[in-house]
Amino acid sequence: MLREAVSKIVELHSYVLLRTDARVKDYPLMQHPVQMTSILLGYIFLSVYVGPRIMANRKPFHLNTAMIVYNASMVLLNAYIVYEFMMSGWGTTYTWRCDLIDTSTSPQALRMIRVSWMFYFSKYIELLDTLFFVLRKKQSQITFLHVFHHSFMPWSWWWGITLTPVGGMGSFHAMVNATVHVIMYFYYLLSAAGPRFQKYLWWKKYMTAIQLTQFVLVSVHISQYYFMEKCDYQVPLWIHLIWLHGFTFFCLFSNFWIQAYIKGKRLPASQKKPTQNGSTSEAVTVVANGKHVGNGNAHHYTNGKIVLGKVKEI
């Protein structure tokens, strides 16, 4: 049985190598799935288990300067990615409907390959979001949604840009996601800049609305494929996976919206309902060991287990 399993893995690895788009195979982290999968598994293990235990008996780091530099850099990087997607087709030759993949080695096709890889690689840089949480002892922010989103995006995109030619209508969701990240990291930049910028963060609630709009746009755009009579997109499976991806994350972020803003778990104290004794009740917090604290007191546990009931905007 073990020999059969090993044989299947080797067979799959050989299949992947044969199917890899020749135009992208020489880019970093694109040679085989073992390398990127190992990185992402290590990320999950370190962020959920090792990191919190290392920081358990240490004081949190104050990383405001590093976070300002990081967030500003991510704003610029994602803005550049959006620009390159536009210049690679979306702002030049694409119709925004049934746009097929250019499998040639023309300058524009190679430009699309390059920006698609940049988008993919940016997802590894975004893993630093979690590192900042660990070092600042903000373990409650490392939720299931946070870890799933940060690990699944680069993992799924590796398969997307190796086994399918890059470009066409299948790249729309990447451009939209990079656009949303420009806004998101700009918000984080203001947040890290200090108390004097807090008055400019009134639109925090709308970050989730922007995320939800993103998934609606992606799902609606990719759904055109199912209603067009003649749209011979070269890799239909990629279309189905993009739609499923958009629907899944729409459900996850909708749940966050309900928990945070309809049920009031993220409302400011002035908007929370008073308890029977007249005091202001805090939102029920699900701490890292899975127990519920609902008495209004702040409790922080750093046993390294992931928080499953409280989600954070990604």
GROMACS .gro file of C-alpha atoms in nm:
model
  314
    1MET     CA    1   0.000   0.000   0.000
    2LEU     CA    2   0.281   0.240   0.086
    3ARG     CA    3   0.454   0.158  -0.242
    4GLU     CA    4   0.133   0.235  -0.432
    5ALA     CA    5   0.093   0.567  -0.251
    6VAL     CA    6   0.451   0.668  -0.329
    7SER     CA    7   0.401   0.561  -0.690
    8LYS     CA    8   0.088   0.778  -0.719
    9ILE     CA    9   0.270   1.078  -0.574
   10VAL     CA   10   0.559   1.035  -0.818
   11GLU     CA   11   0.311   0.996  -1.103
   12LEU     CA   12   0.130   1.315  -1.001
   13HIS     CA   13   0.459   1.503  -0.970
   14SER     CA   14   0.563   1.393  -1.321
   15TYR     CA   15   0.222   1.497  -1.457
   16VAL     CA   16   0.254   1.842  -1.300
   17LEU     CA   17   0.602   1.892  -1.446
   18LEU     CA   18   0.480   1.795  -1.792
   19ARG     CA   19   0.176   2.025  -1.775
   20THR     CA   20   0.358   2.329  -1.632
   21ASP     CA   21   0.338   2.634  -1.858
   22ALA     CA   22   0.687   2.669  -2.006
   23ARG     CA   23   0.664   3.048  -1.984
   24VAL     CA   24   0.639   3.047  -1.605
   25LYS     CA   25   0.840   2.744  -1.493
   26ASP     CA   26   1.164   2.939  -1.445
   27TYR     CA   27   1.013   3.188  -1.199
   28PRO     CA   28   1.094   3.140  -0.827
   29LEU     CA   29   0.870   2.898  -0.634
   30MET     CA   30   0.721   2.762  -0.957
   31GLN     CA   31   0.932   2.448  -1.014
   32HIS     CA   32   0.724   2.194  -0.816
   33PRO     CA   33   0.440   2.191  -0.561
   34VAL     CA   34   0.647   2.040  -0.277
   35GLN     CA   35   0.840   2.361  -0.213
   36MET     CA   36   0.541   2.594  -0.188
   37THR     CA   37   0.331   2.341   0.006
   38SER     CA   38   0.611   2.300   0.260
   39ILE     CA   39   0.633   2.678   0.306
   40LEU     CA   40   0.259   2.709   0.364
   41LEU     CA   41   0.242   2.414   0.603
   42GLY     CA   42   0.532   2.568   0.794
   43TYR     CA   43   0.344   2.898   0.803
   44ILE     CA   44   0.036   2.733   0.954
   45PHE     CA   45   0.243   2.542   1.212
   46LEU     CA   46   0.443   2.848   1.317
   47SER     CA   47   0.150   3.090   1.333
   48VAL     CA   48  -0.089   2.860   1.518
   49TYR     CA   49   0.143   2.654   1.738
   50VAL     CA   50   0.510   2.756   1.761
   51GLY     CA   51   0.483   3.135   1.752
   52PRO     CA   52   0.233   3.178   2.035
   53ARG     CA   53   0.434   2.942   2.258
   54ILE     CA   54   0.757   3.132   2.194
   55MET     CA   55   0.583   3.459   2.282
   56ALA     CA   56   0.386   3.321   2.579
   57ASN     CA   57   0.627   3.449   2.846
   58ARG     CA   58   0.761   3.746   2.651
   59LYS     CA   59   0.640   4.101   2.625
   60PRO     CA   60   0.480   4.201   2.295
   61PHE     CA   61   0.700   4.384   2.049
   62HIS     CA   62   0.618   4.740   1.948
   63LEU     CA   63   0.649   4.732   1.570
   64ASN     CA   64   0.476   5.052   1.460
   65THR     CA   65   0.764   5.171   1.243
   66ALA     CA   66   0.807   4.832   1.077
   67MET     CA   67   0.433   4.808   1.018
   68ILE     CA   68   0.417   5.154   0.864
   69VAL     CA   69   0.695   5.065   0.621
   70TYR     CA   70   0.539   4.726   0.546
   71ASN     CA   71   0.187   4.858   0.485
   72ALA     CA   72   0.311   5.147   0.271
   73SER     CA   73   0.517   4.900   0.065
   74MET     CA   74   0.214   4.675   0.016
   75VAL     CA   75   0.003   4.968  -0.101
   76LEU     CA   76   0.263   5.050  -0.365
   77LEU     CA   77   0.318   4.687  -0.468
   78ASN     CA   78  -0.052   4.616  -0.515
   79ALA     CA   79  -0.105   4.943  -0.700
   80TYR     CA   80   0.175   4.842  -0.939
   81ILE     CA   81   0.018   4.496  -0.986
   82VAL     CA   82  -0.316   4.658  -1.075
   83TYR     CA   83  -0.140   4.884  -1.325
   84GLU     CA   84   0.038   4.589  -1.487
   85PHE     CA   85  -0.283   4.390  -1.515
   86MET     CA   86  -0.442   4.687  -1.688
   87MET     CA   87  -0.152   4.727  -1.928
   88SER     CA   88  -0.139   4.352  -1.995
   89GLY     CA   89  -0.490   4.344  -2.133
   90TRP     CA   90  -0.762   4.470  -1.904
   91GLY     CA   91  -0.703   4.833  -1.993
   92THR     CA   92  -0.588   4.774  -2.350
   93THR     CA   93  -0.719   4.480  -2.555
   94TYR     CA   94  -0.967   4.292  -2.331
   95THR     CA   95  -1.342   4.324  -2.376
   96TRP     CA   96  -1.423   4.237  -2.010
   97ARG     CA   97  -1.641   3.954  -2.137
   98CYS     CA   98  -1.515   3.636  -2.306
   99ASP     CA   99  -1.145   3.718  -2.315
  100LEU     CA  100  -0.939   3.418  -2.415
  101ILE     CA  101  -0.587   3.331  -2.301
  102ASP     CA  102  -0.295   3.443  -2.515
  103THR     CA  103  -0.066   3.139  -2.520
  104SER     CA  104   0.199   3.304  -2.737
  105THR     CA  105   0.531   3.456  -2.636
  106SER     CA  106   0.434   3.807  -2.746
  107PRO     CA  107   0.548   4.095  -2.522
  108GLN     CA  108   0.194   4.150  -2.392
  109ALA     CA  109   0.142   3.780  -2.315
  110LEU     CA  110   0.475   3.764  -2.129
  111ARG     CA  111   0.378   4.080  -1.940
  112MET     CA  112   0.059   3.904  -1.824
  113ILE     CA  113   0.268   3.605  -1.714
  114ARG     CA  114   0.500   3.832  -1.516
  115VAL     CA  115   0.227   4.026  -1.334
  116SER     CA  116   0.039   3.703  -1.257
  117TRP     CA  117   0.353   3.567  -1.093
  118MET     CA  118   0.397   3.895  -0.903
  119PHE     CA  119   0.043   3.863  -0.771
  120TYR     CA  120   0.115   3.504  -0.667
  121PHE     CA  121   0.443   3.598  -0.496
  122SER     CA  122   0.278   3.890  -0.313
  123LYS     CA  123   0.071   3.634  -0.126
  124TYR     CA  124   0.387   3.504   0.039
  125ILE     CA  125   0.481   3.856   0.143
  126GLU     CA  126   0.136   3.891   0.299
  127LEU     CA  127   0.221   3.608   0.539
  128LEU     CA  128   0.405   3.879   0.733
  129ASP     CA  129   0.060   3.998   0.846
  130THR     CA  130   0.048   3.694   1.073
  131LEU     CA  131   0.406   3.739   1.193
  132PHE     CA  132   0.317   4.088   1.317
  133PHE     CA  133   0.020   3.944   1.507
  134VAL     CA  134   0.238   3.679   1.671
  135LEU     CA  135   0.515   3.921   1.772
  136ARG     CA  136   0.261   4.171   1.908
  137LYS     CA  137   0.078   3.890   2.094
  138LYS     CA  138  -0.244   3.950   1.902
  139GLN     CA  139  -0.325   3.581   1.883
  140SER     CA  140  -0.698   3.647   1.889
  141GLN     CA  141  -0.658   3.800   1.542
  142ILE     CA  142  -0.518   3.477   1.399
  143THR     CA  143  -0.854   3.325   1.321
  144PHE     CA  144  -0.955   3.033   1.103
  145LEU     CA  145  -1.055   3.275   0.827
  146HIS     CA  146  -0.722   3.459   0.852
  147VAL     CA  147  -0.506   3.145   0.830
  148PHE     CA  148  -0.721   2.978   0.566
  149HIS     CA  149  -0.722   3.286   0.342
  150HIS     CA  150  -0.347   3.350   0.371
  151SER     CA  151  -0.250   2.990   0.304
  152PHE     CA  152  -0.513   2.890   0.048
  153MET     CA  153  -0.459   3.186  -0.186
  154PRO     CA  154  -0.092   3.116  -0.277
  155TRP     CA  155  -0.153   2.741  -0.278
  156SER     CA  156  -0.445   2.762  -0.521
  157TRP     CA  157  -0.274   3.021  -0.740
  158TRP     CA  158   0.032   2.798  -0.782
  159TRP     CA  159  -0.187   2.536  -0.946
  160GLY     CA  160  -0.367   2.801  -1.146
  161ILE     CA  161  -0.061   2.954  -1.312
  162THR     CA  162   0.130   2.630  -1.364
  163LEU     CA  163  -0.135   2.394  -1.499
  164THR     CA  164  -0.333   2.654  -1.693
  165PRO     CA  165  -0.203   2.923  -1.928
  166VAL     CA  166  -0.229   3.260  -1.759
  167GLY     CA  167  -0.452   3.544  -1.876
  168GLY     CA  168  -0.793   3.600  -2.026
  169MET     CA  169  -1.107   3.634  -1.819
  170GLY     CA  170  -0.957   3.403  -1.555
  171SER     CA  171  -0.720   3.678  -1.439
  172PHE     CA  172  -0.992   3.930  -1.355
  173HIS     CA  173  -1.025   3.818  -0.993
  174ALA     CA  174  -0.652   3.877  -0.934
  175MET     CA  175  -0.674   4.236  -1.055
  176VAL     CA  176  -0.981   4.300  -0.838
  177ASN     CA  177  -0.813   4.142  -0.535
  178ALA     CA  178  -0.501   4.358  -0.580
  179THR     CA  179  -0.724   4.667  -0.603
  180VAL     CA  180  -0.896   4.578  -0.276
  181HIS     CA  181  -0.556   4.524  -0.114
  182VAL     CA  182  -0.449   4.876  -0.208
  183ILE     CA  183  -0.744   5.005  -0.002
  184MET     CA  184  -0.695   4.754   0.277
  185TYR     CA  185  -0.325   4.819   0.333
  186PHE     CA  186  -0.386   5.192   0.316
  187TYR     CA  187  -0.630   5.147   0.604
  188TYR     CA  188  -0.371   4.943   0.797
  189LEU     CA  189  -0.113   5.212   0.725
  190LEU     CA  190  -0.330   5.479   0.886
  191SER     CA  191  -0.405   5.247   1.177
  192ALA     CA  192  -0.035   5.186   1.244
  193ALA     CA  193   0.050   5.557   1.215
  194GLY     CA  194  -0.075   5.631   1.567
  195PRO     CA  195  -0.370   5.782   1.761
  196ARG     CA  196  -0.367   6.108   1.569
  197PHE     CA  197  -0.492   5.920   1.261
  198GLN     CA  198  -0.774   5.735   1.440
  199LYS     CA  199  -1.027   5.998   1.334
  200TYR     CA  200  -0.963   5.897   0.972
  201LEU     CA  201  -1.055   5.532   1.038
  202TRP     CA  202  -1.433   5.580   1.060
  203TRP     CA  203  -1.474   5.366   0.749
  204LYS     CA  204  -1.346   5.045   0.910
  205LYS     CA  205  -1.688   4.886   0.881
  206TYR     CA  206  -1.688   4.942   0.507
  207MET     CA  207  -1.371   4.736   0.460
  208THR     CA  208  -1.586   4.424   0.490
  209ALA     CA  209  -1.838   4.572   0.246
  210ILE     CA  210  -1.554   4.628  -0.002
  211GLN     CA  211  -1.445   4.265   0.043
  212LEU     CA  212  -1.798   4.141  -0.018
  213THR     CA  213  -1.829   4.360  -0.327
  214GLN     CA  214  -1.506   4.208  -0.455
  215PHE     CA  215  -1.645   3.855  -0.441
  216VAL     CA  216  -1.972   3.962  -0.602
  217LEU     CA  217  -1.786   4.129  -0.890
  218VAL     CA  218  -1.566   3.825  -0.944
  219SER     CA  219  -1.857   3.580  -0.933
  220VAL     CA  220  -2.075   3.790  -1.166
  221HIS     CA  221  -1.793   3.843  -1.415
  222ILE     CA  222  -1.688   3.480  -1.430
  223SER     CA  223  -2.054   3.368  -1.450
  224GLN     CA  224  -2.072   3.521  -1.797
  225TYR     CA  225  -1.899   3.208  -1.920
  226TYR     CA  226  -2.207   2.997  -1.841
  227PHE     CA  227  -2.444   3.218  -2.042
  228MET     CA  228  -2.234   3.288  -2.351
  229GLU     CA  229  -2.310   3.070  -2.651
  230LYS     CA  230  -1.961   3.088  -2.795
  231CYS     CA  231  -1.690   3.131  -2.535
  232ASP     CA  232  -1.420   2.873  -2.600
  233TYR     CA  233  -1.212   2.952  -2.292
  234GLN     CA  234  -0.917   2.715  -2.302
  235VAL     CA  235  -0.940   2.587  -1.942
  236PRO     CA  236  -1.306   2.565  -1.826
  237LEU     CA  237  -1.202   2.399  -1.496
  238TRP     CA  238  -1.023   2.721  -1.394
  239ILE     CA  239  -1.349   2.912  -1.452
  240HIS     CA  240  -1.540   2.674  -1.224
  241LEU     CA  241  -1.278   2.698  -0.949
  242ILE     CA  242  -1.274   3.080  -0.961
  243TRP     CA  243  -1.652   3.090  -0.923
  244LEU     CA  244  -1.638   2.843  -0.633
  245HIS     CA  245  -1.359   3.044  -0.470
  246GLY     CA  246  -1.559   3.368  -0.494
  247PHE     CA  247  -1.874   3.203  -0.355
  248THR     CA  248  -1.687   3.042  -0.064
  249PHE     CA  249  -1.522   3.362   0.050
  250PHE     CA  250  -1.844   3.557   0.004
  251CYS     CA  251  -2.006   3.321   0.256
  252LEU     CA  252  -1.713   3.351   0.500
  253PHE     CA  253  -1.704   3.730   0.488
  254SER     CA  254  -2.084   3.750   0.507
  255ASN     CA  255  -2.062   3.553   0.830
  256PHE     CA  256  -1.805   3.803   0.957
  257TRP     CA  257  -2.038   4.093   0.868
  258ILE     CA  258  -2.326   3.932   1.056
  259GLN     CA  259  -2.117   3.852   1.364
  260ALA     CA  260  -1.936   4.186   1.371
  261TYR     CA  261  -2.191   4.446   1.272
  262ILE     CA  262  -2.541   4.296   1.287
  263LYS     CA  263  -2.492   4.110   1.614
  264GLY     CA  264  -2.277   4.399   1.735
  265LYS     CA  265  -1.957   4.222   1.829
  266ARG     CA  266  -1.750   4.503   1.677
  267LEU     CA  267  -1.964   4.802   1.761
  268PRO     CA  268  -1.807   5.074   1.975
  269ALA     CA  269  -1.900   5.074   2.345
  270SER     CA  270  -2.137   5.369   2.299
  271GLN     CA  271  -2.353   5.161   2.064
  272LYS     CA  272  -2.368   4.844   2.272
  273LYS     CA  273  -2.681   4.747   2.461
  274PRO     CA  274  -2.675   4.786   2.840
  275THR     CA  275  -2.699   4.479   3.060
  276GLN     CA  276  -2.953   4.432   3.336
  277ASN     CA  277  -2.732   4.603   3.595
  278GLY     CA  278  -2.696   4.909   3.371
  279SER     CA  279  -2.336   4.849   3.266
  280THR     CA  280  -2.225   4.825   2.906
  281SER     CA  281  -2.190   4.468   2.788
  282GLU     CA  282  -1.893   4.364   2.583
  283ALA     CA  283  -1.925   4.131   2.290
  284VAL     CA  284  -1.887   3.766   2.377
  285THR     CA  285  -1.528   3.675   2.311
  286VAL     CA  286  -1.415   3.330   2.207
  287VAL     CA  287  -1.066   3.297   2.346
  288ALA     CA  288  -0.794   3.069   2.226
  289ASN     CA  289  -0.886   2.766   2.435
  290GLY     CA  290  -1.242   2.765   2.304
  291LYS     CA  291  -1.412   2.891   2.624
  292HIS     CA  292  -1.659   3.180   2.611
  293VAL     CA  293  -1.615   3.492   2.820
  294GLY     CA  294  -1.926   3.704   2.839
  295ASN     CA  295  -1.894   3.907   3.158
  296GLY     CA  296  -1.743   4.216   3.000
  297ASN     CA  297  -1.393   4.151   3.125
  298ALA     CA  298  -1.104   4.132   2.884
  299HIS     CA  299  -0.929   3.795   2.886
  300HIS     CA  300  -0.628   3.699   2.680
  301TYR     CA  301  -0.495   3.350   2.647
  302THR     CA  302  -0.190   3.253   2.448
  303ASN     CA  303  -0.192   2.877   2.450
  304GLY     CA  304  -0.145   2.877   2.075
  305LYS     CA  305  -0.478   2.734   1.970
  306ILE     CA  306  -0.651   2.907   1.686
  307VAL     CA  307  -0.960   3.120   1.751
  308LEU     CA  308  -1.248   2.983   1.551
  309GLY     CA  309  -1.538   3.201   1.655
  310LYS     CA  310  -1.405   3.552   1.602
  311VAL     CA  311  -1.302   3.650   1.255
  312LYS     CA  312  -1.085   3.929   1.124
  313GLU     CA  313  -1.100   4.117   0.795
  314ILE     CA  314  -0.836   3.994   0.556
   0.00000   0.00000   0.00000
